[in-house]
Short mmCIF file of C-alpha atoms in Angstrom, two decimals:
data_model
loop_
_atom_site.label_atom_id
_atom_site.label_comp_id
_atom_site.label_asym_id
_atom_site.label_seq_id
_atom_site.Cartn_x
_atom_site.Cartn_y
_atom_site.Cartn_z
CA MET G 1 -0.15 -40.07 16.78
CA HIS G 2 -2.86 -37.77 18.07
CA ASP G 3 -2.09 -35.06 20.25
CA ALA G 4 -4.21 -35.86 23.11
CA ASP G 5 -5.60 -32.32 23.54
CA ASP G 6 -6.62 -32.33 20.10
CA LEU G 7 -9.47 -35.11 21.12
CA GLN G 8 -10.89 -33.61 24.55
CA ASN G 9 -14.47 -33.47 24.92
CA PRO G 10 -16.32 -30.72 22.89
CA GLY G 11 -16.84 -27.40 24.72
CA VAL G 12 -14.39 -28.41 27.23
CA ARG G 13 -11.41 -26.34 27.35
CA ASP G 14 -9.30 -27.33 30.47
CA PRO G 15 -8.44 -30.28 31.51
CA ILE G 16 -8.36 -30.90 35.50
CA VAL G 17 -5.00 -33.22 35.09
CA THR G 18 -2.07 -33.10 32.84
CA MET G 19 0.74 -35.75 32.92
CA ARG G 20 3.94 -34.56 30.78
CA GLY G 21 6.93 -36.46 30.14
CA MET G 22 6.29 -39.04 33.07
CA VAL G 23 9.39 -41.20 33.64
CA LYS G 24 9.29 -44.22 36.06
CA ARG G 25 12.38 -46.56 36.39
CA PHE G 26 12.56 -49.70 38.62
CA PRO G 27 15.69 -51.76 38.90
CA GLY G 28 16.53 -53.10 35.60
CA VAL G 29 13.26 -51.59 33.96
CA LEU G 30 12.41 -48.52 32.55
CA ALA G 31 8.71 -49.00 33.19
CA LEU G 32 7.77 -45.60 31.80
CA ASP G 33 9.41 -43.93 29.01
CA SER G 34 8.21 -39.88 28.72
CA VAL G 35 4.58 -40.43 28.71
CA ASP G 36 1.60 -38.06 28.54
CA LEU G 37 -1.90 -38.06 29.45
CA SER G 38 -4.63 -35.36 30.17
CA LEU G 39 -7.93 -36.06 31.88
CA TYR G 40 -10.90 -33.61 31.15
CA PRO G 41 -13.64 -33.06 33.62
CA GLY G 42 -16.91 -35.25 32.57
CA GLU G 43 -15.01 -37.81 30.56
CA VAL G 44 -14.11 -41.44 30.89
CA HIS G 45 -10.48 -41.93 29.71
CA ALA G 46 -9.34 -45.59 29.10
CA LEU G 47 -5.75 -46.66 29.68
CA THR G 48 -5.22 -49.50 27.78
CA GLY G 49 -2.16 -51.76 26.80
CA GLU G 50 -0.83 -55.56 27.52
CA ASN G 51 0.23 -56.51 30.73
CA GLY G 52 3.60 -54.77 31.81
CA SER G 53 2.89 -51.90 29.18
CA GLY G 54 3.01 -49.44 32.14
CA LYS G 55 -0.95 -48.60 32.66
CA SER G 56 -0.79 -49.38 36.38
CA THR G 57 2.52 -47.89 36.54
CA LEU G 58 1.21 -44.43 35.04
CA ALA G 59 -2.12 -44.86 37.20
CA LYS G 60 0.02 -45.17 40.57
CA LEU G 61 1.84 -42.15 39.68
CA LEU G 62 -1.27 -39.93 39.70
CA ALA G 63 -2.69 -41.73 42.70
CA GLY G 64 0.76 -41.06 44.79
CA THR G 65 1.91 -44.77 45.16
CA HIS G 66 4.82 -44.31 43.12
CA ARG G 67 6.89 -41.22 42.83
CA ALA G 68 8.04 -40.38 39.24
CA ASP G 69 11.52 -39.99 38.39
CA ALA G 70 10.90 -37.38 35.65
CA GLY G 71 8.05 -35.20 34.36
CA VAL G 72 5.25 -32.78 35.39
CA ILE G 73 2.04 -33.24 36.95
CA THR G 74 -0.63 -30.27 36.85
CA ILE G 75 -3.98 -29.79 38.56
CA ASP G 76 -5.98 -27.05 37.26
CA GLY G 77 -2.99 -25.57 35.22
CA GLN G 78 -0.77 -25.78 38.52
CA VAL G 79 1.93 -28.11 39.03
CA VAL G 80 1.71 -30.16 41.86
CA SER G 81 3.83 -32.86 43.76
CA ILE G 82 2.00 -36.19 44.57
CA ALA G 83 4.46 -38.21 46.96
CA SER G 84 1.75 -39.98 48.56
CA PRO G 85 -1.99 -41.19 48.53
CA ARG G 86 -2.87 -38.62 51.14
CA GLN G 87 -1.44 -35.83 48.94
CA ALA G 88 -3.48 -37.21 45.83
CA LEU G 89 -6.67 -36.97 48.16
CA SER G 90 -5.84 -33.59 48.87
CA HIS G 91 -6.06 -32.82 45.24
CA GLY G 92 -9.48 -34.94 44.88
CA ILE G 93 -7.67 -37.79 43.46
CA VAL G 94 -9.15 -41.04 44.11
CA THR G 95 -8.52 -44.54 43.36
CA ILE G 96 -10.51 -48.00 43.15
CA SER G 97 -7.80 -50.99 42.55
CA GLN G 98 -7.90 -54.52 42.34
CA GLU G 99 -5.42 -54.60 45.38
CA LEU G 100 -7.74 -54.56 48.53
CA THR G 101 -6.32 -52.09 51.32
CA LEU G 102 -9.26 -52.79 53.84
CA ASN G 103 -8.81 -53.72 57.33
CA PRO G 104 -10.33 -57.26 57.89
CA THR G 105 -10.80 -56.60 61.74
CA LEU G 106 -13.39 -53.60 61.32
CA SER G 107 -16.65 -53.36 60.08
CA VAL G 108 -17.84 -52.26 56.77
CA ALA G 109 -18.88 -48.72 57.58
CA GLU G 110 -15.29 -48.45 59.56
CA ASN G 111 -13.42 -49.27 56.45
CA ILE G 112 -15.56 -47.23 54.34
CA TYR G 113 -14.98 -44.12 56.52
CA LEU G 114 -11.86 -44.98 57.78
CA GLY G 115 -9.63 -41.72 58.75
CA ARG G 116 -12.76 -39.73 58.02
CA VAL G 117 -15.06 -40.66 60.96
CA PRO G 118 -18.25 -38.76 61.86
CA VAL G 119 -17.66 -36.87 65.02
CA GLY G 120 -20.42 -35.50 67.23
CA ARG G 121 -21.27 -32.40 69.26
CA PHE G 122 -19.02 -33.73 72.03
CA GLY G 123 -16.23 -34.97 70.05
CA THR G 124 -17.22 -38.59 69.98
CA VAL G 125 -17.80 -40.66 67.13
CA SER G 126 -21.16 -40.72 65.64
CA TRP G 127 -21.90 -44.31 64.90
CA ARG G 128 -25.18 -43.74 63.88
CA SER G 129 -24.32 -41.08 61.30
CA MET G 130 -21.63 -43.35 60.06
CA ASN G 131 -23.60 -46.50 59.51
CA ALA G 132 -26.47 -44.56 58.02
CA ALA G 133 -24.01 -43.00 55.23
CA ALA G 134 -22.51 -46.46 54.90
CA ARG G 135 -25.90 -48.05 54.14
CA GLU G 136 -26.81 -45.29 51.86
CA LEU G 137 -23.79 -45.71 49.82
CA LEU G 138 -24.28 -49.78 50.00
CA ASP G 139 -28.04 -49.31 48.74
CA ARG G 140 -26.55 -47.44 46.04
CA LEU G 141 -24.45 -49.91 44.67
CA GLU G 142 -27.24 -52.55 45.51
CA VAL G 143 -24.85 -54.38 47.91
CA GLY G 144 -26.90 -56.37 50.22
CA ILE G 145 -24.50 -56.76 52.93
CA ASP G 146 -24.80 -55.18 56.91
CA GLU G 147 -22.95 -52.06 57.14
CA THR G 148 -22.08 -53.61 60.77
CA ALA G 149 -20.58 -57.19 59.45
CA SER G 150 -16.97 -57.49 59.93
CA VAL G 151 -15.01 -57.23 56.37
CA GLY G 152 -12.88 -60.63 57.49
CA ASP G 153 -16.01 -62.44 57.07
CA LEU G 154 -17.09 -61.25 53.82
CA ARG G 155 -16.11 -62.92 50.29
CA LEU G 156 -13.92 -61.27 47.90
CA GLU G 157 -16.40 -59.86 45.79
CA LEU G 158 -18.14 -58.13 48.37
CA GLN G 159 -14.70 -56.74 49.92
CA GLN G 160 -14.21 -55.00 46.46
CA GLU G 161 -17.50 -53.38 46.53
CA ILE G 162 -16.42 -51.83 49.94
CA GLU G 163 -13.61 -50.69 48.49
CA ILE G 164 -15.66 -49.10 45.47
CA ALA G 165 -17.91 -47.33 48.29
CA ARG G 166 -15.17 -46.09 50.19
CA ALA G 167 -13.97 -44.39 47.25
CA LEU G 168 -17.06 -43.10 46.13
CA SER G 169 -17.61 -41.62 49.75
CA MET G 170 -14.61 -39.51 49.22
CA ARG G 171 -16.27 -37.45 46.36
CA GLY G 172 -13.14 -37.03 44.21
CA ARG G 173 -12.98 -34.69 41.26
CA VAL G 174 -10.54 -37.40 39.64
CA LEU G 175 -11.51 -41.07 39.90
CA ILE G 176 -8.92 -44.05 39.05
CA LEU G 177 -10.46 -47.55 38.14
CA ASP G 178 -7.74 -50.08 38.14
CA GLU G 179 -8.87 -53.16 37.29
CA ALA G 180 -11.87 -52.56 39.67
CA THR G 181 -14.23 -55.06 38.12
CA SER G 182 -11.85 -58.13 37.91
CA SER G 183 -13.30 -59.78 41.07
CA LEU G 184 -16.79 -58.54 40.56
CA SER G 185 -19.79 -60.67 39.16
CA GLU G 186 -21.51 -59.80 35.98
CA LYS G 187 -24.40 -58.03 37.66
CA SER G 188 -21.71 -56.10 39.93
CA ALA G 189 -19.52 -55.32 37.34
CA ALA G 190 -22.50 -53.62 35.12
CA ARG G 191 -23.68 -51.78 38.03
CA LEU G 192 -20.19 -50.34 38.49
CA MET G 193 -20.05 -48.84 34.75
CA GLU G 194 -23.53 -47.36 35.57
CA VAL G 195 -21.80 -45.60 38.97
CA VAL G 196 -19.13 -44.68 36.59
CA GLU G 197 -21.48 -43.17 34.15
CA GLU G 198 -23.13 -41.35 36.83
CA GLN G 199 -19.50 -39.67 38.00
CA ARG G 200 -18.83 -38.65 34.59
CA ASP G 201 -22.24 -37.04 34.00
CA LYS G 202 -21.27 -35.00 37.55
CA GLY G 203 -18.27 -33.80 35.85
CA VAL G 204 -15.87 -36.28 37.41
CA ALA G 205 -12.67 -37.11 35.45
CA VAL G 206 -12.72 -40.86 34.99
CA LEU G 207 -9.26 -42.64 34.43
CA MET G 208 -10.07 -46.66 33.98
CA ILE G 209 -8.16 -49.58 33.61
CA THR G 210 -9.60 -52.54 32.27
CA HIS G 211 -8.97 -55.73 30.08
CA ARG G 212 -12.50 -55.87 29.13
CA MET G 213 -13.19 -54.10 26.04
CA PRO G 214 -17.11 -53.99 26.25
CA GLU G 215 -16.46 -51.67 29.57
CA ILE G 216 -14.07 -49.55 27.55
CA TYR G 217 -16.73 -48.82 24.41
CA ARG G 218 -19.77 -48.39 26.67
CA THR G 219 -17.99 -45.76 28.80
CA ALA G 220 -15.06 -44.19 27.38
CA THR G 221 -14.84 -41.19 24.98
CA ARG G 222 -10.96 -41.54 24.56
CA ALA G 223 -8.24 -44.16 24.78
CA THR G 224 -4.57 -43.90 25.56
CA VAL G 225 -2.34 -46.90 24.42
CA LEU G 226 0.60 -47.58 25.80
CA ARG G 227 3.31 -50.63 24.83
CA ASP G 228 6.35 -51.53 26.90
CA GLY G 229 6.23 -48.48 28.74
CA ALA G 230 6.04 -45.68 25.82
CA LEU G 231 2.68 -43.65 24.51
CA VAL G 232 1.63 -45.17 21.53
CA ASP G 233 -1.28 -42.92 20.61
CA THR G 234 -4.40 -41.49 22.19
CA VAL G 235 -7.95 -42.12 20.15
CA GLY G 236 -11.28 -41.31 20.10
CA LEU G 237 -13.77 -43.69 21.13
CA PRO G 238 -16.38 -45.37 20.03
CA HIS G 239 -15.34 -44.25 16.11
CA THR G 240 -12.07 -46.37 16.53
CA PRO G 241 -12.97 -49.87 16.00
CA GLU G 242 -11.83 -52.51 18.29
CA ARG G 243 -9.68 -54.33 16.38
CA GLU G 244 -7.98 -51.35 15.57
CA LEU G 245 -7.59 -50.82 19.24
CA VAL G 246 -6.32 -54.03 19.94
CA CYS G 247 -3.39 -53.67 17.13
CA LEU G 248 -2.29 -50.63 18.78
CA MET G 249 -1.98 -52.41 21.68
CA VAL G 250 0.13 -55.33 20.76
CA GLY G 251 1.97 -53.68 18.10
CA ARG G 252 1.00 -56.16 15.09
CA GLU G 253 -1.71 -56.98 12.86
CA LEU G 254 -4.07 -59.82 14.55
CA GLY G 255 -4.69 -62.08 11.10
CA ASP G 256 -7.52 -63.41 13.37
CA TYR G 257 -7.85 -62.31 16.54
CA TYR G 258 -10.17 -65.25 17.60
CA GLY G 259 -7.98 -67.75 16.24
CA SER G 260 -8.15 -68.85 12.35
CA ARG G 261 -10.11 -72.14 11.80
CA THR G 262 -7.78 -74.64 9.89
CA SER G 263 -10.49 -77.34 9.77
CA THR G 264 -14.03 -77.45 8.79
CA ALA G 265 -16.34 -77.25 11.70
CA PRO G 266 -18.17 -80.84 12.45
CA ASP G 267 -21.29 -81.27 10.66
CA SER G 268 -24.17 -81.21 13.02
CA GLY G 269 -25.84 -83.95 11.25
CA SER G 270 -23.01 -86.25 11.43
CA SER G 271 -24.06 -89.64 13.00
CA ALA G 272 -20.60 -89.93 14.71
CA VAL G 273 -20.65 -90.95 18.41
CA PRO G 274 -20.02 -87.17 20.12
CA ALA G 275 -16.90 -86.55 22.17
CA LEU G 276 -19.52 -85.44 25.02
CA ARG G 277 -22.88 -86.19 25.72
CA LEU G 278 -25.29 -85.09 28.73
CA SER G 279 -28.52 -86.98 29.22
CA GLY G 280 -30.56 -85.33 32.08
CA LEU G 281 -27.53 -83.73 33.78
CA ARG G 282 -28.66 -81.43 36.95
CA THR G 283 -27.94 -80.49 40.02
CA ALA G 284 -30.31 -81.69 43.12
CA ASP G 285 -30.84 -77.78 44.33
CA GLY G 286 -32.46 -76.78 40.66
CA ALA G 287 -29.80 -74.65 40.04
CA LEU G 288 -28.78 -76.78 36.83
CA GLN G 289 -32.15 -78.31 35.41
CA PRO G 290 -32.23 -81.57 33.51
CA THR G 291 -29.78 -81.17 30.10
CA ASP G 292 -29.28 -82.74 27.36
CA LEU G 293 -26.69 -81.73 25.21
CA ASP G 294 -24.04 -83.11 22.39
CA VAL G 295 -20.69 -81.59 21.71
CA ARG G 296 -18.70 -83.20 18.65
CA ARG G 297 -14.85 -83.65 18.36
CA GLY G 298 -13.51 -80.50 16.60
CA GLU G 299 -16.14 -78.43 17.98
CA ILE G 300 -16.03 -75.18 20.30
CA LEU G 301 -19.13 -74.96 21.91
CA GLY G 302 -19.98 -71.63 23.59
CA VAL G 303 -22.05 -71.37 26.75
CA ALA G 304 -23.53 -68.02 27.24
CA GLY G 305 -25.81 -66.58 29.75
CA LEU G 306 -26.17 -64.04 32.96
CA ALA G 307 -24.77 -64.91 36.65
CA GLY G 308 -27.03 -67.63 38.08
CA CYS G 309 -28.14 -69.13 34.79
CA GLY G 310 -26.57 -72.00 35.53
CA LYS G 311 -23.47 -72.16 33.04
CA LEU G 312 -21.24 -72.13 36.43
CA GLU G 313 -22.97 -74.90 37.81
CA LEU G 314 -22.98 -76.84 34.34
CA GLY G 315 -18.94 -76.59 34.36
CA LEU G 316 -18.61 -77.43 37.98
CA ALA G 317 -20.72 -80.57 37.25
CA LEU G 318 -18.75 -81.52 34.29
CA ALA G 319 -15.43 -81.06 36.37
CA GLY G 320 -16.95 -83.39 39.15
CA ALA G 321 -16.63 -80.06 41.61
CA ILE G 322 -20.03 -80.32 42.57
CA SER G 323 -22.73 -83.40 43.04
CA SER G 324 -24.81 -83.94 40.22
CA LEU G 325 -27.34 -86.21 38.68
CA GLY G 326 -27.98 -87.58 35.14
CA THR G 327 -25.63 -89.59 32.62
CA VAL G 328 -22.46 -88.16 31.18
CA GLU G 329 -20.65 -90.14 28.49
CA VAL G 330 -17.17 -89.14 27.04
CA ASP G 331 -16.82 -91.05 23.20
CA GLY G 332 -19.91 -92.96 24.15
CA ALA G 333 -18.79 -94.54 27.36
CA ALA G 334 -20.30 -93.24 30.55
CA ILE G 335 -18.21 -91.74 33.29
CA SER G 336 -18.66 -91.27 36.97
CA LEU G 337 -18.36 -87.34 37.98
CA ARG G 338 -18.00 -87.80 41.95
CA THR G 339 -14.81 -85.85 42.27
CA PRO G 340 -12.62 -84.09 39.84
CA LEU G 341 -10.30 -86.88 39.52
CA ASP G 342 -13.19 -89.04 38.00
CA ALA G 343 -13.56 -86.55 35.65
CA ARG G 344 -9.96 -86.35 34.73
CA LEU G 345 -9.73 -90.10 34.58
CA GLY G 346 -13.14 -89.86 32.27
CA GLY G 347 -11.42 -87.94 29.77
CA ILE G 348 -12.35 -84.62 30.97
CA GLY G 349 -9.71 -81.83 31.46
CA TYR G 350 -11.15 -78.60 33.39
CA VAL G 351 -9.99 -74.86 33.88
CA PRO G 352 -11.40 -73.13 36.55
CA ASP G 353 -12.60 -69.46 36.50
CA ASP G 354 -10.48 -68.46 39.50
CA ARG G 355 -6.81 -69.34 38.44
CA LYS G 356 -5.06 -67.68 41.93
CA GLY G 357 -7.56 -69.52 44.04
CA ALA G 358 -8.32 -72.96 42.15
CA ALA G 359 -5.65 -73.62 40.22
CA LEU G 360 -2.25 -72.04 40.91
CA LEU G 361 0.18 -72.63 43.71
CA LEU G 362 1.46 -68.86 43.61
CA GLU G 363 4.41 -69.22 45.70
CA ARG G 364 5.68 -72.25 43.94
CA SER G 365 7.51 -71.82 40.41
CA VAL G 366 6.42 -72.22 36.89
CA THR G 367 8.02 -75.73 36.67
CA GLU G 368 6.13 -77.02 39.78
CA ASN G 369 2.76 -75.53 38.35
CA PHE G 370 3.15 -77.15 34.86
CA SER G 371 3.99 -80.30 36.52
CA LEU G 372 0.78 -80.36 38.92
CA ALA G 373 -1.37 -82.01 36.55
CA ASN G 374 1.36 -84.30 34.79
CA MET G 375 3.37 -86.18 37.75
CA LYS G 376 2.24 -89.69 36.54
CA ARG G 377 3.92 -88.73 32.99
CA LEU G 378 7.23 -87.26 34.75
CA MET G 379 7.22 -90.48 37.02
CA PRO G 380 7.93 -93.28 34.37
CA PHE G 381 9.68 -95.45 37.24
CA GLY G 382 7.63 -94.33 39.74
CA PHE G 383 10.14 -91.54 40.90
CA LEU G 384 10.55 -88.00 39.74
CA SER G 385 12.82 -87.61 36.45
CA SER G 386 14.33 -84.31 37.14
CA ALA G 387 15.66 -84.11 33.71
CA LEU G 388 12.33 -85.12 32.11
CA GLU G 389 10.40 -82.53 34.01
CA ARG G 390 13.40 -80.03 32.72
CA THR G 391 12.68 -80.92 29.37
CA VAL G 392 8.83 -81.38 29.32
CA VAL G 393 8.32 -77.87 31.20
CA GLN G 394 10.66 -76.23 28.88
CA ARG G 395 8.96 -77.22 25.89
CA SER G 396 5.58 -76.31 27.33
CA ILE G 397 6.94 -72.49 28.35
CA GLU G 398 7.90 -72.20 24.67
CA ARG G 399 4.56 -73.87 23.28
CA TYR G 400 2.39 -71.49 25.38
CA ALA G 401 4.20 -68.56 24.75
CA VAL G 402 4.80 -68.15 28.87
CA ARG G 403 6.80 -65.06 29.63
CA THR G 404 8.99 -66.01 32.39
CA ALA G 405 12.76 -65.15 33.10
CA SER G 406 13.12 -68.79 33.94
CA ALA G 407 11.58 -71.96 34.78
CA ASN G 408 12.17 -71.15 38.50
CA THR G 409 10.34 -67.81 38.41
CA THR G 410 7.56 -67.80 41.29
CA VAL G 411 4.47 -68.10 39.47
CA GLY G 412 2.89 -65.10 41.96
CA VAL G 413 5.04 -62.49 39.85
CA LEU G 414 3.89 -63.43 36.56
CA SER G 415 1.27 -61.53 34.60
CA GLY G 416 -2.42 -62.62 34.68
CA GLY G 417 -2.03 -63.45 31.04
CA ASN G 418 1.17 -66.03 31.57
CA GLN G 419 -0.44 -67.26 34.73
CA GLN G 420 -3.53 -68.41 32.61
CA LYS G 421 -1.39 -69.83 30.02
CA ILE G 422 0.32 -72.07 32.45
CA VAL G 423 -3.24 -73.23 33.60
CA LEU G 424 -4.26 -73.99 30.27
CA GLY G 425 -1.03 -75.52 29.07
CA ARG G 426 -0.84 -78.35 31.49
CA THR G 427 -4.58 -78.91 31.03
CA PHE G 428 -4.10 -79.12 27.34
CA ASP G 429 -0.92 -81.20 27.57
CA LEU G 430 -2.86 -84.20 29.24
CA GLY G 431 -4.49 -84.81 25.55
CA CYS G 432 -8.15 -85.07 27.03
CA PRO G 433 -10.73 -85.62 24.24
CA VAL G 434 -13.16 -83.04 25.95
CA TYR G 435 -12.19 -79.60 27.73
CA VAL G 436 -14.23 -77.41 29.76
CA LEU G 437 -13.16 -73.84 29.92
CA ASN G 438 -14.83 -71.48 32.91
CA GLU G 439 -14.07 -67.74 31.96
CA PRO G 440 -10.71 -68.74 30.55
CA THR G 441 -9.69 -65.13 29.76
CA ARG G 442 -10.92 -63.57 32.52
CA GLY G 443 -8.42 -60.79 33.70
CA VAL G 444 -5.84 -61.32 30.81
CA ASP G 445 -4.84 -58.54 28.55
CA VAL G 446 -5.51 -58.45 24.68
CA GLY G 447 -2.61 -59.88 23.28
CA SER G 448 -2.53 -62.84 25.82
CA LYS G 449 -6.00 -63.30 24.97
CA SER G 450 -5.54 -63.56 21.26
CA ALA G 451 -2.87 -66.34 22.14
CA ILE G 452 -5.51 -68.27 24.17
CA TYR G 453 -8.10 -68.21 21.36
CA ALA G 454 -5.41 -69.82 19.13
CA PHE G 455 -4.91 -72.48 21.65
CA LEU G 456 -8.40 -73.26 21.88
CA ARG G 457 -8.94 -73.32 18.44
CA ALA G 458 -5.48 -75.90 17.87
CA GLU G 459 -7.39 -78.22 20.44
CA ALA G 460 -10.39 -78.34 18.60
CA ASP G 461 -8.33 -78.71 15.25
CA ARG G 462 -6.68 -81.43 17.18
CA GLY G 463 -9.79 -83.14 17.60
CA ALA G 464 -10.99 -82.28 20.96
CA ALA G 465 -14.19 -80.80 22.02
CA VAL G 466 -13.99 -77.72 23.74
CA VAL G 467 -16.91 -76.42 26.01
CA LEU G 468 -16.17 -72.63 26.51
CA ILE G 469 -18.23 -70.94 29.00
CA SER G 470 -18.30 -67.09 29.00
CA SER G 471 -19.47 -63.98 30.19
CA GLU G 472 -18.31 -62.12 27.13
CA LEU G 473 -20.31 -62.44 24.21
CA PRO G 474 -18.04 -61.33 21.53
CA GLU G 475 -15.47 -63.72 22.90
CA LEU G 476 -18.20 -66.76 22.40
CA LEU G 477 -19.23 -65.43 18.84
CA GLY G 478 -15.76 -64.84 17.68
CA THR G 479 -14.30 -68.46 18.68
CA SER G 480 -17.23 -70.74 18.64
CA ASP G 481 -18.69 -72.88 16.14
CA ARG G 482 -21.99 -73.43 17.96
CA ILE G 483 -23.45 -71.41 21.04
CA VAL G 484 -26.18 -72.08 23.64
CA ALA G 485 -27.94 -69.78 25.92
CA MET G 486 -28.76 -70.72 29.40
CA TYR G 487 -31.52 -69.26 31.56
CA ARG G 488 -32.68 -70.18 35.08
CA GLY G 489 -30.74 -73.11 34.88
CA GLY G 490 -31.63 -74.61 31.37
CA ILE G 491 -30.61 -74.13 27.94
CA SER G 492 -32.92 -71.35 26.08
CA GLY G 493 -31.42 -71.36 22.83
CA GLU G 494 -29.19 -72.97 20.47
CA PHE G 495 -27.36 -70.93 17.59
CA THR G 496 -25.17 -71.71 14.76
CA GLY G 497 -24.49 -70.05 11.45
CA ASP G 498 -26.37 -67.01 10.60
CA ARG G 499 -28.32 -67.19 13.86
CA MET G 500 -25.23 -66.69 15.97
CA THR G 501 -25.82 -63.25 16.73
CA GLU G 502 -25.19 -60.95 19.42
CA GLU G 503 -29.06 -60.09 19.41
CA LEU G 504 -30.54 -63.51 19.22
CA VAL G 505 -28.31 -64.95 21.95
CA ASN G 506 -28.62 -62.10 23.86
CA GLU G 507 -32.49 -62.47 23.69
CA ALA G 508 -32.33 -66.02 24.80
CA ALA G 509 -29.93 -65.48 27.65
CA VAL G 510 -31.82 -62.57 28.77
CA SER G 511 -35.34 -63.08 28.72
CA GLY G 512 -35.28 -66.98 28.17
CA ARG G 513 -37.41 -66.84 25.13
CA ASN G 514 -38.29 -70.35 24.17
CA ALA G 515 -36.91 -71.69 27.02
CA PRO G 516 -37.53 -74.94 28.41
CA ALA G 517 -39.40 -75.54 31.16
CA VAL G 518 -37.62 -78.41 32.21
CA THR G 519 -34.87 -79.76 29.87
CA HIS G 520 -33.41 -79.30 26.32
CA GLN G 521 -32.51 -81.45 23.59
CA SER G 522 -29.85 -80.49 21.22
CA ALA G 523 -30.62 -80.29 17.53
CA LEU G 524 -27.74 -82.57 16.21
#
């Protein structure tokens, strides 16, 4: 194991923050077991590990959200007690969390400067100064919203960006990002990473928790790995390979992180009827241009592209979630896609990108959520068979390696990875010939990602056609038999074999090189 101090930034002698021997217990759980961490000015330090490893707990000790049961925290070499977020802020420690803390009844500017409202000469609130300062912050983040708008009227992503603006307005010396990009679009997440780099260059110490490996390797110079509440190692980046870092997180060698192929990918020249055929599939608003595409049984087709490229609309159209025109065939038979039920009855299983908002009943049990898509199977005589339900659900829990205390556990308390396994598992249990998966590993830890990739490959090996829509190009390159890139609503390139490289796919996705004016015919 490396000593964290041995990996400090060159030329920097003293850390801003040290945490030594940090211990935190919750009822029945040792969440942190004597963990050490140091943060230096002008560095981004990634805190990594699977869900439940203790990352957020350690960050919350520094942020004052939790109090440690043992351990010492120093700021600039002085021992301090951080018993509340206010005390943390007094030491220059600012947090951006995925958990929103906004007041929905107040304006954007009021939320940004809540508790720090500028006051004029006569002791009254200077609304003009506050709104102008808020506008400057929002422009810096490229957030196009009115600073006087009510926060309660804004969608989740914009609220998250207000949280970011508020944190930046505090001008902290230490910035904690706890899954801060989980609710952001690709563009907004990329802009936040630019802001993180700006803060780093100003001498701010950044502690970043994220499941997105590209963010870690773009910005971080060190990574501390936790597993089951214990410190595994602190390593230097970027010379520590991603594969090695992932192995440290999960505690085992990953034979094939993206899932081993147990069968040969389908021959693109085969004359067999494709599992999925699109002919002129499009949306009336032009977000999805007329698209022709075949996907064969046993194939994982990756769909790449930037935000607004049409890949989201492609998935929603195939799910019957938005109105579309054109023809869709499953195993040679044309199907209707007027509703999500039409898609499912036609043989298309769909996994949405927002599991909490569109796929799960968070207040219901694991059993109820697994059963949602399989009620017909569980009602052989017109009424629900509780015994059959228990058997089927337990089998699915084991098959998809869902970590839960019991089948009666409320889904909302499970980690993101286990929630996603339930969504994928109940969809795969339908036995569809075609699956369309929209960002299936978003907000999922690396161990669960590896398991999900194995599930996708198993379905392809079973003979299903899998359409994988993802914003993570390494994920697409690692899992897909073929990739199509989308640009401005159409397919701008198709890649297999030696041409399936990050450079070529990125070029087609970013520049639209060879992009069709209207349509694309898959070269199958």
